[in-house]
Structures are given as structure tokens and as C-alpha cells.
Tab-separated table of C-alpha atoms and ligand atoms in Angstrom:
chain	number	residue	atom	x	y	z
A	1	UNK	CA	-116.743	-33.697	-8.425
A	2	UNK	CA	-115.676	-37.108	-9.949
A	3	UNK	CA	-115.243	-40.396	-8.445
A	4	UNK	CA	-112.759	-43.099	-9.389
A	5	UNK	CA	-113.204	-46.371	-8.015
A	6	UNK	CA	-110.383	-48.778	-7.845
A	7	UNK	CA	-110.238	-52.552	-7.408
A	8	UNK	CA	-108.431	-52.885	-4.091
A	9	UNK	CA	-106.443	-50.125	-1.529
A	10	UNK	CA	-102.869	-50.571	-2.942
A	11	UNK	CA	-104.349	-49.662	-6.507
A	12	UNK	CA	-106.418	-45.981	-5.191
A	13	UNK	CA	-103.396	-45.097	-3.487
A	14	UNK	CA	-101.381	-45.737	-6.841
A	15	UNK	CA	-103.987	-43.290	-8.619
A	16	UNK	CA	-103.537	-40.618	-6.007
A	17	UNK	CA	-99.808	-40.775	-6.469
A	18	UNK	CA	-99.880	-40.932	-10.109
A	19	UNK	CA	-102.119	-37.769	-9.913
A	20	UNK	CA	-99.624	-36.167	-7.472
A	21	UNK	CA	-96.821	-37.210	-9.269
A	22	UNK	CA	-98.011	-35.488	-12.584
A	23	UNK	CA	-99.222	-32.199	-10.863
A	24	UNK	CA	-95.070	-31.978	-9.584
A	25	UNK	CA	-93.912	-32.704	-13.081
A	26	UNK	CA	-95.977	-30.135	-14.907
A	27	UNK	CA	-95.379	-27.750	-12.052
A	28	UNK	CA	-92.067	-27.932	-9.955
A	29	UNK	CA	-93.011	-24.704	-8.071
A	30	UNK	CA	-96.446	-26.781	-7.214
A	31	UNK	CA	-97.774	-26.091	-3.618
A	32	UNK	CA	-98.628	-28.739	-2.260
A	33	UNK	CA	-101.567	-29.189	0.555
A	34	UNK	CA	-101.167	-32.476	2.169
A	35	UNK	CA	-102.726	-35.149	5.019
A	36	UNK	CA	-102.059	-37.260	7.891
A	37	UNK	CA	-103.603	-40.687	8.894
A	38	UNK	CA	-103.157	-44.206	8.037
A	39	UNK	CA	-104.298	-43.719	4.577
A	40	UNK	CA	-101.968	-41.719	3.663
A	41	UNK	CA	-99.075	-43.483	4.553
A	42	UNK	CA	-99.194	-45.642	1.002
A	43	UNK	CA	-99.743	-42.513	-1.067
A	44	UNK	CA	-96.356	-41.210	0.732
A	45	UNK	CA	-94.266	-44.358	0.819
A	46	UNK	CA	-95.133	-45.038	-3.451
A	47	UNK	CA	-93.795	-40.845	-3.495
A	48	UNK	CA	-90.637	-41.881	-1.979
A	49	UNK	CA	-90.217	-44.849	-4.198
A	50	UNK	CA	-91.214	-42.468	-6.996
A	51	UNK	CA	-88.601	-39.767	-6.093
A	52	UNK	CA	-85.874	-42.804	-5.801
A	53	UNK	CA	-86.158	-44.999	-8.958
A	54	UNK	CA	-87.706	-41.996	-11.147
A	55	UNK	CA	-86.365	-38.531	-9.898
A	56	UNK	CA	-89.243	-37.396	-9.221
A	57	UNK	CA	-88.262	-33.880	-8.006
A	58	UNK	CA	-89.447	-31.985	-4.814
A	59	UNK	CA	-87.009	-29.382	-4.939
A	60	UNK	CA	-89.268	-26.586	-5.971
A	61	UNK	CA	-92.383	-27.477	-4.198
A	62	UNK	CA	-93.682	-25.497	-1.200
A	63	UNK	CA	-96.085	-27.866	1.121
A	64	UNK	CA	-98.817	-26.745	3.876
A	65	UNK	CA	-99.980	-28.923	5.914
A	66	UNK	CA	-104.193	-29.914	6.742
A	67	UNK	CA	-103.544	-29.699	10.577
A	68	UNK	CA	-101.680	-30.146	13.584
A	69	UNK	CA	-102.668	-31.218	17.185
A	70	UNK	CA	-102.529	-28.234	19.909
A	71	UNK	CA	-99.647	-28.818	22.264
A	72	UNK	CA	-97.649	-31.215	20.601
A	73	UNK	CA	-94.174	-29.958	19.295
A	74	UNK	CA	-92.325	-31.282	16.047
A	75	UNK	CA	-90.303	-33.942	18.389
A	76	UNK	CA	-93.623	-35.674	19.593
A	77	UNK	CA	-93.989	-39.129	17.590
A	78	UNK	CA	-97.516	-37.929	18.076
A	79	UNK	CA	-97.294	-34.931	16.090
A	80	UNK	CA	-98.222	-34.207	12.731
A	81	UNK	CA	-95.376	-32.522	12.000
A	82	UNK	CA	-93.371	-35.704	13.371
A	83	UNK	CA	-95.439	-37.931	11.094
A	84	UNK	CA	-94.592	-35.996	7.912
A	85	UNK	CA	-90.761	-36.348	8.947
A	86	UNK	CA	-91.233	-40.133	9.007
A	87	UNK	CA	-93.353	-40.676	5.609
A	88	UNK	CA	-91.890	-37.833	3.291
A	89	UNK	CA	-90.323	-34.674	4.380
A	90	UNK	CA	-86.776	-36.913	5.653
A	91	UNK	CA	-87.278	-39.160	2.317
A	92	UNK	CA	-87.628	-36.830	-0.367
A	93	UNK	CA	-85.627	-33.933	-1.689
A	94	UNK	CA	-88.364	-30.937	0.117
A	95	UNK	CA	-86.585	-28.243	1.608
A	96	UNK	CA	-87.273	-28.143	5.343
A	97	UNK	CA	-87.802	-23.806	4.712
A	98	UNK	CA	-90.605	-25.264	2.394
A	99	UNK	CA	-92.469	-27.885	4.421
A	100	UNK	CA	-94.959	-25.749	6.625
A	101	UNK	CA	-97.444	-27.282	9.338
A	102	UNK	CA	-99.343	-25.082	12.149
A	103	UNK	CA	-97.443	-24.586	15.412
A	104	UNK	CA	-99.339	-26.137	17.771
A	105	UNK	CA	-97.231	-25.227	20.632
A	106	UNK	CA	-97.535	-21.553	19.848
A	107	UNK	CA	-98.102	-18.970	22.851
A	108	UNK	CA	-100.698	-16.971	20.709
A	109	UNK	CA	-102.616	-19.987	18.677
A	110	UNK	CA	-104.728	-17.036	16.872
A	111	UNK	CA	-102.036	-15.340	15.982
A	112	UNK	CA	-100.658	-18.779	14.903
A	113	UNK	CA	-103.498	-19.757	12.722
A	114	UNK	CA	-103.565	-16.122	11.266
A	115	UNK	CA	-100.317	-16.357	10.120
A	116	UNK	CA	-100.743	-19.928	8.430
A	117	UNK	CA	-103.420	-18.183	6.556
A	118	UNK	CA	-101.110	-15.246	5.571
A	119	UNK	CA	-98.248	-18.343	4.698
A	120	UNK	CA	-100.383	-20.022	2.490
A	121	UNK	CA	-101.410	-16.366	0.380
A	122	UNK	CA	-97.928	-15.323	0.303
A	123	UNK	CA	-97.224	-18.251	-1.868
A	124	UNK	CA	-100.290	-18.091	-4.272
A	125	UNK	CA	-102.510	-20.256	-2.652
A	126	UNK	CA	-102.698	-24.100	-2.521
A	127	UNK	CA	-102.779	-26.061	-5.817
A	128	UNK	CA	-103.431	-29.196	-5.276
A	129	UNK	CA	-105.148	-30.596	-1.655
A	130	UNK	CA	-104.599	-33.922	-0.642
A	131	UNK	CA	-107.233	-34.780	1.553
A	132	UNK	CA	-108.418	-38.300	3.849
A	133	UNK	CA	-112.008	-38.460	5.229
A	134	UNK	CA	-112.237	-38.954	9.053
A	135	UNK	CA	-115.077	-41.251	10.055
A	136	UNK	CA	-117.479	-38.667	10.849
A	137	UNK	CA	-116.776	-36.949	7.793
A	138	UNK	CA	-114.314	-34.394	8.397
A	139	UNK	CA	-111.792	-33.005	6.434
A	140	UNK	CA	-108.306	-32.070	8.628
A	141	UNK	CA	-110.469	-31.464	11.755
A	142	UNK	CA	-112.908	-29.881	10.700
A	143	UNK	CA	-115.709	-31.324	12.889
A	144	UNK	CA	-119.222	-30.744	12.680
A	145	UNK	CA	-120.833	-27.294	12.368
A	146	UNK	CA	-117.565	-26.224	11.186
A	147	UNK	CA	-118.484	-23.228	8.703
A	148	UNK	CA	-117.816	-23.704	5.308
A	149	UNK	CA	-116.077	-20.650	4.943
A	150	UNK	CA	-114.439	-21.229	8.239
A	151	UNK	CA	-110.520	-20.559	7.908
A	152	UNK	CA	-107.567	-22.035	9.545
A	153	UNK	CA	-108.585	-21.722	13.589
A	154	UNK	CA	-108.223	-24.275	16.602
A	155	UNK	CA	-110.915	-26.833	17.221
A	156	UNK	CA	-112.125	-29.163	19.539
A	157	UNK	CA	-112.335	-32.575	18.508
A	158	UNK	CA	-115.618	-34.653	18.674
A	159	UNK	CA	-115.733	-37.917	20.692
A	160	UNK	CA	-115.831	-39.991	17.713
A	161	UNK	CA	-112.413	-38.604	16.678
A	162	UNK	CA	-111.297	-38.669	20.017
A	163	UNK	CA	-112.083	-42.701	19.648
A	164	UNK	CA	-110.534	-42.908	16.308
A	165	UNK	CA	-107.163	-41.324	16.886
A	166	UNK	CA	-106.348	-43.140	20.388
A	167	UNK	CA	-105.108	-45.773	18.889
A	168	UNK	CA	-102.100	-44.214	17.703
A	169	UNK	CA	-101.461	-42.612	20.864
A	170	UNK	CA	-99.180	-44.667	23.663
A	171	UNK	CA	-100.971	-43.485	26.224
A	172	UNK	CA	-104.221	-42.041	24.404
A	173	UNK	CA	-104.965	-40.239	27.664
A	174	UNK	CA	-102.463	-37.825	26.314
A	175	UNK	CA	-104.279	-37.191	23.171
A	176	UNK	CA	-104.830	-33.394	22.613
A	177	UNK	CA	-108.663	-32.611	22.275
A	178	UNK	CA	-107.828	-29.752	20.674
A	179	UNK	CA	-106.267	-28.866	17.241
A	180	UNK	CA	-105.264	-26.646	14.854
A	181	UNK	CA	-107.055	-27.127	11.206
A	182	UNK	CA	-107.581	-25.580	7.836
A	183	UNK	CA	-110.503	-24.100	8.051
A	184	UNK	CA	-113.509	-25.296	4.629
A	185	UNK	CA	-112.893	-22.155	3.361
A	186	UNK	CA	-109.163	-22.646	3.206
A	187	UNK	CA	-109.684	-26.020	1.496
A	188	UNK	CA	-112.100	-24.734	-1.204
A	189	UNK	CA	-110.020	-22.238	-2.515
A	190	UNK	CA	-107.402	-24.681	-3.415
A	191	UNK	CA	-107.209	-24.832	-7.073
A	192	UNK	CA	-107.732	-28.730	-6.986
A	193	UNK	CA	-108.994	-31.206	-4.074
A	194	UNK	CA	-108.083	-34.770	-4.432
A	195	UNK	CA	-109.622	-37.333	-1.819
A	196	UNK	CA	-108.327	-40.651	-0.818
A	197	UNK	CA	-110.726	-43.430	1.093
A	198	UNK	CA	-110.161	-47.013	1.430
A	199	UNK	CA	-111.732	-49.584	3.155
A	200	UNK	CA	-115.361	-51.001	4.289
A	201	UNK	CA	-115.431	-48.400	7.230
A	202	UNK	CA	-115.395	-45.344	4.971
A	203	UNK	CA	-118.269	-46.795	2.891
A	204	UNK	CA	-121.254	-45.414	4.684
A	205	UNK	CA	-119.527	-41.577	5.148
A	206	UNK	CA	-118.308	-41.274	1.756
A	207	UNK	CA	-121.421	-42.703	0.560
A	208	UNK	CA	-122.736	-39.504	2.640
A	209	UNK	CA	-120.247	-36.846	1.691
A	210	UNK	CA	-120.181	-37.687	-1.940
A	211	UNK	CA	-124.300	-38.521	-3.018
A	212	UNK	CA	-125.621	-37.085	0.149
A	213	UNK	CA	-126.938	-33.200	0.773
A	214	UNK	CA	-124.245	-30.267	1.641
A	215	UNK	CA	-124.091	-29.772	5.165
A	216	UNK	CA	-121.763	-28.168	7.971
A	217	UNK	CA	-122.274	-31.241	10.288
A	218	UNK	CA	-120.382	-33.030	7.484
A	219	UNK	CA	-117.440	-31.048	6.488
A	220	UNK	CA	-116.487	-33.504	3.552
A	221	UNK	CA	-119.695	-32.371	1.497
A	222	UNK	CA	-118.620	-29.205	1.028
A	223	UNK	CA	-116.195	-30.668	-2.167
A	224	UNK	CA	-119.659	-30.850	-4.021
A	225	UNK	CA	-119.311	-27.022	-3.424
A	226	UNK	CA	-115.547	-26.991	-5.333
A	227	UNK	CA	-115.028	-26.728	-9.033
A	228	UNK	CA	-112.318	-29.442	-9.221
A	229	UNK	CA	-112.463	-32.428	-6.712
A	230	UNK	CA	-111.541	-35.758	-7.539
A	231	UNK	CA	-112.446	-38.920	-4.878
A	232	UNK	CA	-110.923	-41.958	-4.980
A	233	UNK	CA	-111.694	-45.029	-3.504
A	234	UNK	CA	-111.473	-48.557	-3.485
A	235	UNK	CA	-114.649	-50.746	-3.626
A	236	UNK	CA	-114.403	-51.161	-0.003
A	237	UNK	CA	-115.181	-47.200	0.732
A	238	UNK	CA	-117.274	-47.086	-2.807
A	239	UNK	CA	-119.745	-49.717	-1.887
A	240	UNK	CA	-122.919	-47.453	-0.551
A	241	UNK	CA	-122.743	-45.542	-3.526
A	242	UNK	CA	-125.548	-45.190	-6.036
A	243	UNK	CA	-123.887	-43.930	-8.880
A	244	UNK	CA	-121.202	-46.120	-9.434
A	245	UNK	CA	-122.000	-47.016	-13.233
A	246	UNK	CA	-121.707	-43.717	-14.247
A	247	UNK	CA	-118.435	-43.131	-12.543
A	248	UNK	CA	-117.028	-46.033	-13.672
A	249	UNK	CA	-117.816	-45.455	-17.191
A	250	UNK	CA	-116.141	-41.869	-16.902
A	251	UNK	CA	-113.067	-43.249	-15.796
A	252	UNK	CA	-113.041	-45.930	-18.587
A	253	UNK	CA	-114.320	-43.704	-21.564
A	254	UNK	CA	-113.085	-39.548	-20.703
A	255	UNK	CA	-109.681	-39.095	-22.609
A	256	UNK	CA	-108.834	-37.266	-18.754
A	257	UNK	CA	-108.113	-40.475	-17.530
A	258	UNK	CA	-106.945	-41.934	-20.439
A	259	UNK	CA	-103.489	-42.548	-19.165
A	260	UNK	CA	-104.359	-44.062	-15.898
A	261	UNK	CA	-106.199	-46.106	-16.501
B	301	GLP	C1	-107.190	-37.435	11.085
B	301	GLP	C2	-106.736	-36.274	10.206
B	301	GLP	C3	-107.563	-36.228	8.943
B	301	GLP	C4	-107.604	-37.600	8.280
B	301	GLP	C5	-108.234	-38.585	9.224
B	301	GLP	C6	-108.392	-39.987	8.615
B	301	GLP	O1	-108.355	-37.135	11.758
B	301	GLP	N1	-106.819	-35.028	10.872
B	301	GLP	O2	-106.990	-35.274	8.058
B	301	GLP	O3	-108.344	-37.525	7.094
B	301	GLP	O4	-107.389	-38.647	10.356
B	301	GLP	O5	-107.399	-40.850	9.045
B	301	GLP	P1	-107.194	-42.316	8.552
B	301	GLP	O6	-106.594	-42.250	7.203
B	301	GLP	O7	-106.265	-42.892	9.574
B	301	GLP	O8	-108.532	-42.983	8.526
């Protein structure tokens, strides 16, 4: 694993980009695993502006999707699949045939989740994960005591996520408590992971999933676990670290980084 930490929000999100934005170029047939939430929505929006004013080209890529809440279909403002519409898939030049998300209004959601699975194979895997940190340190929704070979299934959400995802709901008594995630497994066996936290309230968890021991009650810990995971963060979220000397001298000195810095 290697951190990055970046002055301010506007200039981790840039990073992220930059890294997602070079991963396309080198690869046009890259697949892509990506993430909701707030975070997110400045990684997608500096895309769009990227795929504008540069050309950079989505025409090859295949994307999959972390999660999706159970119940809600594609026309629900409150789905996943809705959200992805808004940000990127109705701004940038992805096929719709190539833009996959779980169903989470299938009949069979087994059968659903086994054939996300089979989606994801059938294309060679994920290359590159895009990934945000919920506050309790789960990765799509994988809550805790979710294996860490789990695959993509259905779970229940935790209280605490319950609490942070109401906000975006109109009415959050209509917030699924159920949803359909990536399982760890699926995650790890993406060729590359590539985490995005900003701000104070992250600090603690990432603090946790980054420096502190591998365990299922934290899904996030289980990058320690992959062979090619890279955090950033802004000081906000990077503030409880230990280590942050070290990682800032990596960034400033490895010839990896050279040209992003
Ligand atoms: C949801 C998503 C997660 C995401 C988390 C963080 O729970 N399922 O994939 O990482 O939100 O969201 P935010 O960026 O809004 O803090």
C-alpha cells in the first residue's frame, strides 16, 4: 500500500483523476471498477472536464460498479445506478452496453449477484478499483464481519450507515437497509485499488484502515492484504496517521510519482 497526502480536497481528487486518467490512456479497453458518495462526485466532474477540453476517451472502457441499493430501480434519484447517470455515464462518451451496476430490483438477488460475478470474469477482471471509505470503514457495503473473501452478495447495512446515507434520501424513511455489494474478495482481485478520503471525519477510520491491524469488522484493511493499493487523502483524512514522513517523502522522491507531483 502507499499513501499520498495532498494539501486540500480539490487537490486528492485531482490525483485520483490524473491516476484514472492515465490508466484510460495506456489502456482504452481498461475496466473500470468505480464508487458512489459525495467524494466521488469531484473525481467524476474533473473526468468530464477531462473528456471535454482533452478527449479523454471512454469509448473502449467497460465499467462495474461497487454496489447498488436493493429495491431501487435505475429511475430512482436514489439509486446508484441514477447517480452514475448524473456524474459520468450521461457526460462522457461510455457506452450504456458497457456501464454495468447490480440490479437491485431483481426477482432472484442471488442469481443477480452471481451473475455480476460471472460479468465481471467474462471481461478479464477489474483493473483498476476506485474506491471511497464509509465512516465505519467499509468498502461498497461491505459492513463489518464481511469475509474477506466474501464475493458480490446482498447485505444489510449497519446503523451507522443507515445514519450516514439519510441525508441524501428525501424521505430517509425510504432508505433501503439492504444492498447489493462487491464482495472483499471481488475487490482484491482487482489488478489495482485506488482510495479516495477527504476531510476531518475520515481521519480517525483511515487512520484505522491504513496503520491499524487487518480485520473483517473493518472491511477497508483488507487493502494492506492487496499487492497494489494506492490511498489518497487530504490532510484533513491524513491527520491520525503516524507515518506521514515517510509517505510524504515517497511521493516527493520515487520517480512513480514523478509526474504528479
Ligand atoms: C456509500 C458507498 C461507499 C462509499 C461511502 C462513502 O456507503 N456505498 O462505496 O465509499 O458511501 O461516501 P461519502 O463519499 O459520501 O463519504
Amino acid at each position: 500500500m502507499e499513501v499520498i497526502i495532498r494539501p486540500d480536497a480539490a487537490a486528492a481528487a485531482q490525483l485520483v483523476t490524473q491516476i484514472i486518467a492515465r490508466e484510460v490512456r495506456a489502456n482504452p479497453r481498461l475496466v473500470l471498477g468505480l464508487a458512489t458518495g459525495r467524494t466521488m462526485e469531484s473525481v467524476y466532474r474533473m473526468l468530464v472536464r477531462l473528456h471535454r477540453e482533452e478527449g479523454l476517451d471512454f469509448a473502449g472502457c467497460r465499467t462495474f460498479n461497487l454496489d447498488e441499493y436493493v429495491g431501487l430501480g435505475p429511475n430512482d434519484p436514489h439509486s446508484y445506478r441514477y447517480y452514475m447517470g448524473q456524474h459520468l455515464f450521461g457526460q462522457v462518451n461510455l457506452a450504456p452496453q458497457h456501464t454495468h451496476l447490480p440490479d437491485g430490483t431483481a426477482a432472484d438477488l442471488a442469481a443477480e449477484c452471481a451473475r455480476y460475478e460471472r460479468a465481471i470474469a467474462a471481461v478479464g477482471g477489474l483493473d483498476l478499483q476506485l474506491l471511497g471509505i464509509g465512516r465505519a470503514g467499509h468498502l461498497g457495503f461491505n459492513e463489518p464481519l464481511s469475509a474477506l473473501r466474501s464475493r458480490t452478495r446482498v447485505k444489510a447495512l449497519t446503523p451507522v450507515t443507515l445514519a450516514q446515507n439519510a441525508p441524501l434520501f428525501a424521505d430517509p424513511a425510504r432508505m433501503p437497509r439492504r444492498a447489493i455489494t462487491m464482495g472483499v474478495g471481488t475487490i482484491l482481485d482487482s489488478r489495482r485499488c485506488l482510495l479516495l478520503a477527504t476531510g476531518e471525519e475520515k481521519a480517525a477510520i483511515i487512520a484505522k484502515a491504513v496503520e491499524g491491524p487487518i480485520t473483517s469488522m473493518i472491511s477497508a484493511t483488507s487493502l494492506q492484504l492487496h499487492p497494489r493499493c494506492t490511498v489518497v487523502v487530504d490532510e484533513a483524512a491524513g491527520q491520525r496517521l503516524q507515518e506521514t514522513e515517510y509517505y510524504r517523502w515517497i511521493f516527493a522522491n520515487e520517480p512513480e510519482w514523478e509526474s504528479f507531483r
